[in-house]
XYZ file of C-alpha atoms in Angstrom:
744
model
C -89.188 -117.172 79.668
C -90.621 -118.497 82.992
C -89.422 -117.021 86.269
C -85.834 -118.095 86.866
C -82.721 -117.417 88.871
C -80.873 -114.576 87.083
C -77.476 -116.259 87.418
C -78.809 -119.521 85.963
C -80.231 -117.819 82.872
C -77.037 -115.831 82.333
C -74.984 -119.016 82.653
C -77.077 -120.828 80.048
C -76.886 -117.955 77.545
C -73.121 -117.659 78.066
C -72.789 -121.263 76.856
C -75.290 -120.867 73.992
C -75.228 -117.175 73.045
C -76.641 -117.883 69.563
C -78.915 -120.445 67.989
C -76.043 -121.554 65.779
C -73.890 -122.214 68.853
C -76.649 -124.436 70.225
C -77.142 -126.324 66.936
C -73.416 -127.108 66.627
C -73.411 -128.474 70.164
C -76.658 -130.449 69.896
C -75.716 -131.836 66.485
C -72.722 -133.726 67.896
C -73.928 -137.111 69.153
C -71.036 -137.239 71.639
C -72.707 -134.342 73.470
C -75.960 -136.227 74.113
C -75.375 -136.658 77.851
C -74.248 -133.044 78.207
C -77.291 -131.803 76.286
C -79.612 -133.813 78.546
C -77.943 -132.283 81.594
C -78.533 -128.781 80.188
C -82.205 -129.580 79.633
C -82.486 -130.719 83.259
C -80.594 -127.636 84.441
C -82.853 -125.266 82.517
C -86.020 -126.971 83.753
C -84.884 -127.264 87.376
C -84.049 -123.550 87.427
C -87.344 -122.578 85.761
C -85.694 -121.277 82.606
C -87.958 -123.523 80.501
C -91.444 -124.765 81.289
C -91.025 -128.403 80.245
C -87.995 -130.721 80.288
C -87.326 -131.323 76.598
C -84.792 -130.218 74.002
C -87.291 -128.330 71.848
C -88.199 -126.069 74.778
C -84.508 -125.380 75.408
C -83.858 -124.587 71.739
C -86.870 -122.274 71.584
C -85.693 -120.440 74.688
C -82.226 -119.900 73.197
C -83.688 -118.653 69.918
C -85.863 -116.153 71.801
C -82.938 -114.730 73.721
C -80.198 -115.030 71.090
C -77.456 -112.462 71.424
C -76.325 -110.106 68.699
C -73.220 -110.891 66.675
C -71.285 -107.973 68.157
C -71.792 -109.465 71.639
C -69.662 -112.436 70.551
C -66.637 -110.479 69.407
C -63.622 -110.271 71.705
C -61.689 -107.028 72.121
C -59.337 -106.313 69.250
C -55.871 -107.863 69.350
C -56.751 -109.870 72.470
C -55.802 -113.544 72.648
C -56.869 -116.245 75.064
C -53.453 -115.907 76.686
C -54.014 -112.164 77.268
C -57.479 -112.930 78.615
C -56.149 -115.320 81.286
C -53.108 -113.213 82.101
C -55.382 -110.214 82.759
C -58.026 -112.125 84.716
C -57.610 -109.873 87.749
C -58.644 -106.852 85.673
C -61.072 -108.478 83.232
C -62.771 -110.972 85.567
C -62.285 -109.188 88.911
C -60.560 -112.357 90.122
C -57.490 -112.269 92.366
C -57.010 -116.042 92.580
C -54.588 -118.259 90.708
C -55.581 -120.083 87.531
C -55.753 -123.311 89.524
C -58.135 -121.683 91.989
C -60.250 -120.531 89.042
C -60.471 -124.084 87.707
C -61.520 -125.298 91.153
C -64.363 -122.758 91.141
C -65.491 -123.801 87.671
C -65.409 -127.522 88.452
C -67.283 -127.042 91.731
C -70.028 -125.150 89.881
C -70.340 -127.879 87.235
C -70.615 -130.490 89.986
C -73.221 -128.432 91.873
C -75.521 -128.328 88.834
C -74.571 -131.848 87.636
C -73.645 -130.655 84.159
C -71.947 -133.234 81.946
C -69.233 -130.896 80.714
C -65.527 -131.710 81.120
C -63.643 -130.474 84.144
C -61.286 -127.593 83.472
C -57.623 -128.046 84.353
C -54.889 -125.474 84.728
C -52.872 -127.183 82.038
C -55.737 -127.363 79.526
C -56.105 -123.601 79.865
C -52.351 -123.360 79.270
C -52.747 -125.433 76.113
C -55.558 -123.206 74.877
C -53.192 -120.249 75.187
C -51.093 -121.892 72.475
C -53.549 -123.944 70.437
C -56.761 -123.423 68.524
C -60.015 -124.726 69.998
C -60.240 -127.175 67.128
C -61.544 -130.308 68.874
C -64.906 -131.028 70.536
C -63.174 -131.523 73.884
C -61.403 -128.159 73.785
C -64.645 -126.467 72.799
C -66.493 -128.123 75.665
C -63.783 -126.940 78.058
C -64.501 -123.417 76.824
C -68.220 -124.059 77.414
C -67.382 -124.998 81.017
C -65.509 -121.710 81.410
C -68.337 -119.783 79.728
C -70.893 -121.323 82.109
C -68.899 -120.068 85.108
C -68.508 -116.624 83.523
C -72.251 -116.307 82.997
C -73.072 -117.619 86.462
C -70.471 -115.948 88.665
C -69.496 -112.924 86.550
C -72.820 -111.928 84.985
C -72.143 -108.330 86.039
C -69.369 -108.165 83.437
C -71.993 -108.241 80.675
C -72.893 -110.662 77.886
C -69.631 -110.252 75.966
C -67.815 -113.047 77.810
C -69.496 -116.082 76.293
C -68.568 -119.285 74.459
C -68.330 -117.687 71.019
C -66.085 -114.953 72.378
C -63.778 -117.524 73.930
C -63.602 -119.565 70.712
C -62.705 -116.399 68.801
C -59.945 -115.678 71.313
C -58.471 -119.114 70.602
C -58.572 -118.861 66.819
C -55.238 -117.095 66.771
C -53.567 -119.663 68.996
C -49.888 -120.423 68.552
C -48.831 -123.595 66.806
C -48.581 -126.524 69.206
C -45.095 -127.004 70.533
C -43.230 -130.192 69.780
C -42.223 -131.157 73.291
C -38.856 -132.875 73.229
C -38.155 -132.992 76.974
C -40.102 -134.185 79.960
C -40.682 -137.097 82.305
C -41.261 -140.691 81.207
C -42.721 -143.146 83.686
C -42.623 -146.860 83.005
C -44.648 -149.720 84.518
C -43.233 -153.224 84.114
C -44.855 -156.457 85.325
C -42.535 -159.351 86.160
C -43.380 -162.975 86.882
C -41.744 -164.670 89.832
C -43.697 -167.858 89.449
C -47.236 -166.689 88.588
C -48.395 -165.989 85.052
C -48.681 -162.407 83.745
C -51.591 -162.716 81.311
C -53.443 -160.251 79.077
C -56.110 -159.633 81.718
C -53.532 -158.397 84.222
C -51.826 -156.137 81.689
C -55.278 -154.919 80.617
C -56.132 -154.096 84.240
C -52.933 -152.075 84.584
C -53.611 -150.146 81.372
C -57.203 -149.426 82.388
C -56.193 -148.158 85.854
C -53.548 -145.889 84.341
C -56.024 -144.390 81.903
C -58.661 -143.956 84.605
C -56.382 -141.997 86.907
C -54.964 -139.835 84.122
C -58.436 -138.960 82.849
C -59.772 -138.182 86.323
C -56.844 -136.383 87.915
C -54.413 -135.129 85.288
C -56.696 -133.483 82.760
C -53.885 -131.858 80.824
C -52.703 -135.213 79.478
C -56.003 -136.744 78.427
C -55.984 -135.555 74.802
C -53.206 -135.468 72.256
C -50.338 -137.912 72.515
C -49.175 -136.564 75.881
C -50.388 -138.667 78.731
C -51.435 -141.510 76.451
C -50.724 -144.957 77.860
C -48.672 -146.850 75.292
C -47.108 -150.285 75.258
C -43.343 -150.646 75.091
C -43.545 -154.424 75.055
C -46.021 -157.085 76.163
C -45.700 -156.379 79.916
C -44.292 -152.825 79.960
C -46.310 -149.600 79.633
C -45.081 -146.028 79.253
C -46.613 -142.620 79.935
C -44.886 -139.376 78.895
C -45.408 -136.044 80.639
C -43.959 -133.057 78.746
C -41.932 -130.292 80.296
C -43.728 -127.213 79.009
C -41.370 -124.634 80.531
C -38.642 -123.617 78.051
C -35.799 -123.708 80.586
C -33.601 -126.821 80.665
C -32.907 -127.133 84.368
C -34.323 -129.273 87.196
C -36.727 -126.579 88.463
C -38.529 -126.596 85.084
C -39.748 -130.172 85.706
C -41.959 -129.307 88.699
C -45.437 -129.892 87.266
C -44.718 -132.866 84.997
C -42.719 -134.615 87.724
C -45.398 -134.046 90.346
C -47.922 -135.610 87.974
C -45.626 -138.592 87.399
C -45.030 -139.122 91.147
C -48.769 -138.856 91.843
C -49.413 -141.507 89.197
C -46.675 -143.750 90.638
C -48.126 -143.392 94.158
C -51.627 -144.279 92.985
C -50.582 -147.270 90.911
C -48.302 -148.769 93.564
C -51.227 -148.952 95.992
C -53.924 -149.846 93.456
C -51.721 -152.782 92.419
C -51.454 -153.910 96.041
C -55.271 -153.852 96.328
C -55.874 -155.743 93.084
C -56.706 -159.443 92.798
C -53.573 -159.944 90.686
C -51.216 -158.874 93.471
C -49.165 -161.717 94.931
C -45.660 -162.501 96.112
C -45.033 -164.164 92.743
C -45.805 -161.100 90.617
C -43.889 -157.842 90.837
C -44.713 -154.370 89.545
C -41.726 -152.126 88.920
C -42.273 -148.377 88.390
C -39.404 -146.307 86.997
C -39.169 -142.575 86.351
C -36.627 -140.829 84.122
C -36.414 -137.209 82.971
C -34.675 -135.414 80.132
C -34.786 -135.630 76.346
C -37.422 -138.162 75.316
C -35.264 -139.524 72.486
C -32.680 -140.901 74.931
C -34.772 -141.818 77.999
C -35.225 -145.512 77.129
C -31.490 -146.032 77.580
C -31.996 -145.272 81.290
C -35.607 -146.167 81.994
C -35.423 -149.820 80.951
C -32.386 -150.580 83.174
C -34.169 -148.820 86.075
C -37.239 -151.020 85.584
C -35.201 -154.205 85.231
C -32.772 -153.664 88.123
C -32.991 -156.053 91.085
C -32.639 -153.811 94.112
C -32.360 -154.631 97.832
C -35.780 -154.617 99.488
C -37.635 -154.728 96.164
C -38.668 -151.029 96.065
C -41.542 -150.586 93.643
C -40.767 -147.001 92.608
C -37.275 -146.096 91.362
C -35.810 -142.808 90.117
C -32.790 -141.892 88.065
C -30.246 -139.589 89.686
C -31.449 -136.614 87.627
C -35.060 -137.211 88.672
C -33.895 -137.266 92.292
C -32.343 -133.827 91.793
C -35.591 -132.552 90.295
C -37.634 -133.983 93.191
C -35.447 -132.270 95.798
C -35.193 -128.907 94.046
C -38.929 -128.738 93.388
C -39.840 -129.682 96.967
C -41.902 -132.726 95.939
C -42.647 -134.596 99.154
C -41.328 -138.102 98.496
C -38.949 -139.974 100.803
C -35.922 -141.434 99.078
C -33.678 -144.198 100.313
C -30.376 -143.056 101.794
C -28.325 -145.603 99.840
C -28.784 -145.610 96.054
C -27.920 -148.548 93.860
C -25.446 -148.329 91.021
C -25.533 -150.450 87.872
C -23.336 -150.461 84.784
C -24.952 -149.919 81.393
C -23.952 -151.587 78.142
C -21.656 -148.651 77.285
C -19.899 -148.885 80.696
C -21.783 -145.806 81.949
C -22.725 -145.968 85.636
C -26.416 -145.424 86.368
C -27.459 -144.400 89.886
C -30.933 -145.577 90.958
C -32.747 -144.063 93.939
C -35.586 -146.037 95.564
C -38.697 -144.223 96.793
C -39.316 -145.610 100.287
C -42.325 -143.472 101.178
C -44.456 -140.393 100.555
C -45.684 -137.629 102.822
C -49.034 -138.964 101.744
C -51.077 -137.615 104.653
C -50.646 -134.086 103.299
C -49.631 -134.114 99.668
C -50.830 -137.185 97.743
C -54.438 -137.958 96.918
C -56.693 -140.614 98.430
C -57.005 -144.029 96.828
C -60.632 -144.275 95.564
C -61.033 -147.939 96.580
C -60.030 -147.111 100.159
C -62.476 -144.209 100.366
C -65.252 -146.631 99.388
C -63.990 -149.499 101.582
C -66.768 -150.733 103.900
C -64.195 -151.309 106.662
C -62.736 -147.786 106.552
C -65.937 -145.731 106.742
C -66.906 -143.552 109.701
C -70.085 -145.421 110.631
C -70.527 -147.952 113.500
C -70.700 -150.923 111.120
C -67.312 -150.044 109.626
C -65.781 -149.738 113.071
C -67.198 -153.145 114.038
C -65.915 -154.772 110.842
C -62.454 -153.312 111.417
C -62.372 -154.701 114.953
C -63.610 -158.056 113.713
C -60.698 -158.317 111.283
C -57.955 -157.280 113.705
C -59.287 -159.087 116.780
C -61.535 -161.913 115.487
C -61.284 -163.940 118.716
C -62.169 -160.935 120.883
C -64.753 -159.014 118.855
C -67.585 -161.068 117.424
C -69.499 -159.569 114.503
C -72.066 -160.900 112.091
C -71.329 -163.263 109.216
C -70.637 -160.306 106.901
C -67.766 -158.969 108.969
C -65.563 -157.781 106.110
C -62.847 -160.336 106.776
C -62.838 -161.641 103.199
C -60.877 -160.523 100.159
C -62.777 -157.332 99.403
C -61.225 -154.772 101.724
C -57.933 -152.955 102.164
C -57.281 -154.037 105.753
C -57.500 -157.720 104.856
C -55.189 -157.134 101.878
C -52.680 -155.347 104.114
C -52.733 -158.120 106.725
C -51.916 -160.658 104.004
C -48.843 -158.617 102.998
C -47.956 -156.480 106.065
C -44.529 -155.632 104.633
C -46.302 -153.293 102.177
C -45.944 -150.117 104.213
C -47.227 -147.898 101.358
C -50.605 -149.644 101.543
C -50.620 -149.632 105.339
C -49.942 -145.896 105.476
C -52.728 -145.162 102.988
C -55.149 -147.124 105.143
C -53.984 -145.232 108.226
C -54.324 -141.932 106.348
C -57.898 -142.746 105.323
C -58.774 -143.578 108.934
C -57.040 -140.401 110.121
C -59.112 -138.167 107.814
C -62.221 -139.856 109.208
C -61.120 -139.186 112.807
C -60.685 -142.860 113.587
C -57.452 -142.097 115.406
C -57.115 -145.268 117.487
C -57.768 -147.526 114.496
C -55.137 -145.665 112.486
C -52.663 -146.156 115.341
C -53.396 -149.888 115.266
C -52.456 -150.066 111.565
C -49.274 -148.100 112.261
C -48.406 -150.529 115.062
C -48.220 -153.301 112.467
C -45.962 -151.259 110.186
C -43.655 -150.297 113.059
C -43.482 -153.870 114.347
C -41.724 -154.731 111.065
C -39.719 -151.499 110.734
C -39.440 -149.470 113.962
C -37.513 -146.734 112.113
C -40.191 -146.044 109.482
C -40.237 -142.228 109.400
C -43.691 -141.792 107.860
C -45.357 -144.234 110.245
C -43.647 -142.750 113.323
C -44.506 -139.208 112.255
C -48.149 -140.065 111.622
C -48.422 -141.787 115.010
C -47.021 -138.612 116.587
C -49.667 -136.565 114.767
C -52.461 -138.942 115.799
C -51.429 -138.677 119.437
C -51.463 -134.889 119.072
C -55.046 -135.008 117.770
C -56.095 -137.299 120.601
C -54.521 -134.930 123.113
C -56.419 -131.930 121.740
C -59.698 -133.870 122.090
C -58.866 -135.371 125.509
C -61.525 -135.085 128.255
C -59.121 -133.547 130.791
C -55.881 -131.616 130.930
C -54.141 -134.479 132.724
C -54.991 -136.959 129.951
C -54.041 -134.391 127.313
C -50.624 -133.900 128.894
C -50.061 -137.649 128.945
C -50.870 -137.922 125.242
C -48.678 -134.946 124.391
C -45.861 -136.647 126.284
C -46.341 -139.773 124.177
C -46.164 -137.627 121.036
C -42.899 -136.087 122.255
C -41.511 -139.577 122.857
C -42.308 -140.499 119.256
C -40.417 -137.403 118.108
C -37.456 -138.269 120.358
C -37.338 -141.798 118.925
C -37.386 -140.412 115.369
C -34.507 -138.038 116.046
C -32.436 -140.729 117.726
C -32.950 -143.603 115.254
C -34.571 -142.475 111.975
C -33.445 -140.611 108.902
C -35.548 -137.546 109.698
C -34.073 -134.736 107.597
C -37.462 -133.485 106.452
C -39.299 -130.193 106.799
C -42.605 -131.989 107.311
C -41.313 -133.954 110.290
C -40.006 -130.780 111.917
C -43.273 -128.953 111.215
C -45.444 -131.727 112.656
C -43.128 -132.041 115.671
C -43.202 -128.293 116.331
C -46.999 -128.276 116.015
C -47.102 -130.783 118.904
C -45.563 -128.049 121.090
C -47.847 -125.397 119.581
C -50.947 -127.532 120.178
C -49.796 -128.279 123.730
C -49.402 -124.565 124.444
C -52.811 -123.659 123.008
C -54.568 -126.574 124.695
C -53.117 -125.544 128.063
C -54.194 -121.970 127.353
C -57.731 -123.158 126.579
C -57.948 -125.046 129.891
C -56.478 -122.070 131.755
C -59.092 -119.739 130.249
C -61.883 -122.004 131.531
C -60.891 -121.414 135.154
C -62.753 -123.057 138.067
C -60.112 -125.712 138.502
C -60.340 -127.032 134.930
C -56.558 -127.269 134.817
C -55.383 -127.067 138.427
C -55.382 -124.910 141.508
C -55.408 -121.162 141.026
C -51.982 -121.035 142.644
C -50.681 -123.100 139.699
C -51.693 -120.475 137.114
C -48.203 -118.978 136.995
C -46.628 -122.368 136.362
C -49.031 -123.089 133.516
C -48.333 -119.690 131.952
C -44.617 -120.450 132.016
C -45.250 -123.847 130.421
C -47.211 -122.170 127.615
C -44.350 -119.810 126.809
C -41.839 -122.665 127.065
C -43.857 -124.712 124.552
C -44.097 -121.733 122.179
C -40.348 -121.165 122.465
C -39.694 -124.823 121.631
C -42.052 -124.647 118.655
C -40.175 -121.541 117.467
C -36.857 -123.396 117.655
C -38.077 -126.483 115.776
C -39.827 -124.500 113.034
C -36.471 -122.814 112.484
C -34.964 -126.250 111.870
C -37.674 -126.916 109.309
C -36.703 -123.754 107.430
C -33.034 -124.755 107.552
C -33.571 -128.245 106.112
C -36.076 -127.403 103.338
C -35.374 -126.078 99.834
C -38.245 -123.607 100.293
C -39.299 -123.730 103.961
C -42.820 -122.679 102.993
C -44.758 -124.559 105.695
C -42.225 -123.878 108.425
C -42.029 -120.201 107.485
C -45.782 -119.672 107.811
C -46.022 -121.569 111.097
C -42.998 -119.811 112.562
C -44.676 -116.462 111.859
C -47.858 -117.565 113.630
C -45.942 -118.750 116.710
C -44.056 -115.454 116.960
C -47.299 -113.472 116.666
C -49.148 -115.554 119.284
C -46.233 -115.339 121.704
C -45.975 -111.573 121.227
C -49.708 -111.081 121.810
C -49.675 -113.137 125.006
C -46.688 -111.196 126.321
C -48.364 -107.852 125.640
C -51.746 -108.784 127.148
C -52.318 -111.149 130.081
C -56.110 -111.051 129.895
C -56.473 -113.939 127.391
C -54.967 -116.259 130.030
C -57.933 -115.863 132.360
C -60.835 -114.466 130.302
C -62.369 -116.951 127.823
C -64.228 -114.114 126.104
C -61.049 -112.140 125.431
C -59.832 -112.779 121.865
C -56.170 -113.401 121.201
C -55.584 -110.142 119.386
C -53.643 -106.950 119.846
C -52.397 -103.640 118.535
C -50.562 -103.508 115.185
C -47.215 -103.022 116.932
C -47.559 -106.295 118.887
C -48.320 -108.167 115.666
C -46.108 -106.498 113.088
C -42.908 -106.089 115.061
C -42.031 -109.824 115.285
C -43.196 -110.342 111.680
C -41.072 -107.430 110.454
C -37.982 -108.828 112.173
C -38.503 -112.309 110.703
C -39.147 -110.934 107.214
C -35.809 -109.114 107.355
C -34.145 -112.241 108.670
C -35.506 -114.347 105.782
C -34.759 -111.783 103.057
C -38.313 -110.735 102.313
C -37.487 -107.104 103.072
C -34.393 -105.827 101.254
C -32.957 -102.435 100.358
C -30.447 -103.647 97.774
C -32.979 -104.607 95.076
C -34.819 -102.045 92.921
C -38.562 -101.962 93.556
C -41.148 -99.758 91.872
C -43.384 -99.700 94.946
C -43.191 -100.675 98.640
C -43.225 -104.390 99.457
C -43.189 -105.378 95.757
C -40.558 -108.051 96.423
C -42.596 -109.518 99.285
C -45.698 -109.714 97.085
C -43.725 -111.628 94.458
C -42.287 -113.990 97.071
C -45.743 -114.651 98.543
C -47.166 -115.376 95.075
C -44.210 -117.560 94.085
C -44.326 -119.666 97.240
C -48.102 -119.999 97.009
C -47.782 -121.399 93.495
C -44.996 -123.831 94.402
C -46.792 -125.153 97.472
C -50.156 -125.504 95.731
C -48.468 -127.306 92.840
C -47.015 -129.855 95.270
C -50.441 -130.917 96.615
C -52.876 -133.299 94.993
C -54.710 -134.170 98.249
C -57.937 -132.165 98.055
C -58.638 -132.509 101.797
C -55.440 -130.576 102.600
C -55.654 -127.855 99.945
C -58.474 -125.922 101.715
C -56.206 -125.169 104.640
C -53.406 -123.993 102.339
C -55.885 -121.485 100.886
C -56.794 -120.431 104.412
C -53.126 -120.090 105.402
C -52.461 -118.031 102.282
C -55.351 -115.752 103.289
C -53.784 -115.392 106.752
C -50.433 -114.546 105.162
C -51.970 -111.696 103.151
C -54.271 -110.398 105.904
C -52.221 -110.939 109.070
C -48.590 -111.186 107.957
C -48.277 -108.595 105.184
C -46.937 -105.196 106.310
C -49.969 -103.210 105.126
C -53.660 -103.969 104.570
C -55.490 -102.485 101.614
C -58.868 -102.956 99.985
C -57.109 -105.062 97.335
C -55.729 -107.254 100.130
C -59.226 -107.628 101.547
C -60.608 -108.708 98.171
C -57.831 -111.241 97.739
C -58.347 -112.576 101.263
C -62.093 -113.012 100.776
C -61.546 -114.805 97.464
C -59.057 -117.179 99.116
C -61.465 -117.939 101.958
C -64.266 -118.568 99.478
C -61.941 -120.812 97.484
C -61.084 -122.753 100.633
C -64.785 -123.217 101.357
C -65.465 -124.407 97.806
C -62.686 -126.996 98.012
C -63.915 -128.181 101.401
C -67.462 -128.657 100.116
C -66.058 -130.956 97.468
C -64.793 -133.263 100.231
C -68.128 -133.610 102.004
C -69.469 -136.408 99.729
C -66.359 -138.462 100.558
C -67.056 -138.194 104.311
C -63.558 -137.033 105.135
C -62.416 -134.186 107.344
C -60.195 -131.215 106.508
C -56.660 -130.973 107.872
C -56.943 -127.445 109.248
C -54.935 -124.744 111.019
C -57.978 -122.578 111.623
C -57.545 -122.896 115.424
C -53.814 -122.094 115.123
C -52.593 -125.732 115.249
C -53.072 -128.682 112.905
C -56.125 -130.809 113.557
C -58.743 -132.847 111.720
C -62.066 -130.986 111.647
C -65.385 -131.844 109.896
C -66.299 -129.995 106.726
C -69.252 -128.058 108.293
C -66.970 -126.745 111.054
C -64.365 -125.671 108.499
C -67.040 -123.893 106.449
C -68.207 -122.075 109.562
C -64.624 -120.929 110.183
C -64.385 -119.592 106.609
C -67.652 -117.680 106.999
C -66.398 -116.089 110.218
C -63.209 -115.090 108.432
C -65.095 -113.492 105.546
C -67.276 -111.536 107.970
C -64.198 -110.352 109.868
C -62.574 -108.993 106.702
C -65.772 -107.339 105.467
C -66.359 -105.720 108.854
C -62.773 -104.468 108.944
C -63.137 -102.775 105.558
C -66.670 -101.488 106.177
C -69.179 -100.536 103.500
C -69.426 -101.914 99.977
C -66.028 -103.377 99.161
C -66.757 -103.581 95.421
C -66.790 -99.789 95.042
C -63.610 -98.996 96.985
C -60.195 -98.072 95.608
C -57.768 -100.996 95.699
C -55.022 -98.807 97.194
C -57.117 -97.606 100.115
C -55.468 -98.648 103.397
C -57.588 -100.615 105.882
C -56.922 -99.276 109.370
C -57.453 -101.189 112.653
C -60.896 -101.009 114.239
C -62.094 -98.566 116.887
C -60.672 -100.816 119.624
C -57.200 -100.528 118.098
C -56.924 -104.282 117.563
C -55.676 -105.893 114.373
C -58.556 -108.348 113.909
C -56.508 -111.467 113.186
C -57.639 -114.377 111.039
C -55.135 -116.789 112.562
C -56.684 -116.629 116.044
C -60.304 -115.856 115.073
C -61.616 -119.384 115.673
C -59.569 -120.224 118.757
């Protein structure tokens, strides 16, 4: 075998451990593209000397593994294998984080294997790997095992994984779940087969790309109810029959509804004389049509596109899915005199939780290059800004579509979000101005404008300008509280972060000295303003905890504010020395955290625990899962991984080698997710400098690398050979070494 990268060769042999495994794969014509990608991979990594299939087959024959290397441990199933991944794979991340790692590796090497989803792995716990797709999913997993876990030995390969799945449980007959319906109605314009075909194609495309669990089998299949109505079913896989059991299937349904509502608005078929109604019902599939059809057919005030049954509304609220519901539901009477309550969806917290619209990411008006900026200006101010003949003012861009139908606030907010993630703050504000001119009380638009002003303030060229922009952001928050329906954790969090960002920005100017912020005699006043802003942030984060079913975001941010305030009170040097890190002794950090953990019920004496802080570990893991499940926006997930790493490293009562391993894995996972965003030319919504801001991917990656180095330095030596229970003590300087303030 020619000289190669060891991890590349191990990855290839994990997929094709035997010649027979290769022949079965190569003999399936559906695998032609995947086989070609493996040939390219092997040649590019110098595993084979020429780029053809015969060379690849010869290489596999020469290095074929023995039969015993393809046998799994006795009495082990695929379910046991995944449940014990921390022990077997030396992996402390969630299953979803594992799938992100696998998919990033496949993308890096451009291998034409299917992406791995959390839910497909869940299915393989129960089912045999009896289809080509399931087997290729196992090949994707085997490739990662060979590449990233070669030290575990050759046993974990494709044949081993197939053998683990041969004893799979019989597939469950799902009788409950979520059904989402899409109905097209004519209000003067024809609904023809092409339009229905477009809708069906878009549904299938999104499901296949983003909700991998529902691609195969009858679940997730797009089926016709009648000529202009399509259904998609999402099963509830949890056995419990209560609203909390619908979390994953309902999140998938809401994500699909969000995507389709905006894709419809961008399509050529969209007009005032055609209407798309999207209804969502949950419960026993056999009876859902009795409720879903009336929801789709109901004529509601304001023509909301997305409508929910009352039970779905309960599930949305209990599972902390970030959709905004109208305050006044409609009630209709069914044929059996039953009253059906219908709740309209009036908005989404799309800037954090719901994924980008692909057409908007590729829109030539919404890019982050000078031509895109010029085209945008040419559309909004054609008499002021003159551009070339190809100025983007025609039918083929989202801004022009929005200006034709400016009442469509869902589309307008998605455009503003896309501009926001490309740091085009002023252009995003201009789109929001149009939305707010039609509805001054639009909570999402007001909140996003507040956030944009906060970002502009952080980047302002002087402290005076920054203060003016922060004041504008506070005025937006005041308007929301006085006139809008603002009972939302995310509003309170974003509002409190305005105060947090104002405090840290003032601190940054104060640390520069030499009159960067004011006269030296004003230093005391600025210090008092910093503490006042932190106190206000503390108060508002507390409101966020009070209003939310989980309070996950507000809880984390409240902890960080209390720690920063405590550190600044214990040490005045960071106010005047720019080289002095915001850090301190364990007592200054852990005392406010300890008090808050008692206050929130994380530390309790009345529950039996086999070891110290067991309850807190379970709460951290539970909240991490819930919050990660609520997010489909890949440009926000990296910072949730980072914040989870901070929670384990900075906010947990004790640091151990196991904590260090988990923290490093989370930081690496955050970096992997962020790299996936780079081709889309979007930034990462990050808290790596203690407050929320939009930062470029390379900067975020640099922050993750600094965090990994900090943790490794704190542990010292080779972390792989240390006992998990070993306690990591503070450094020689007695300081904690905090992740949350490392990049400030």
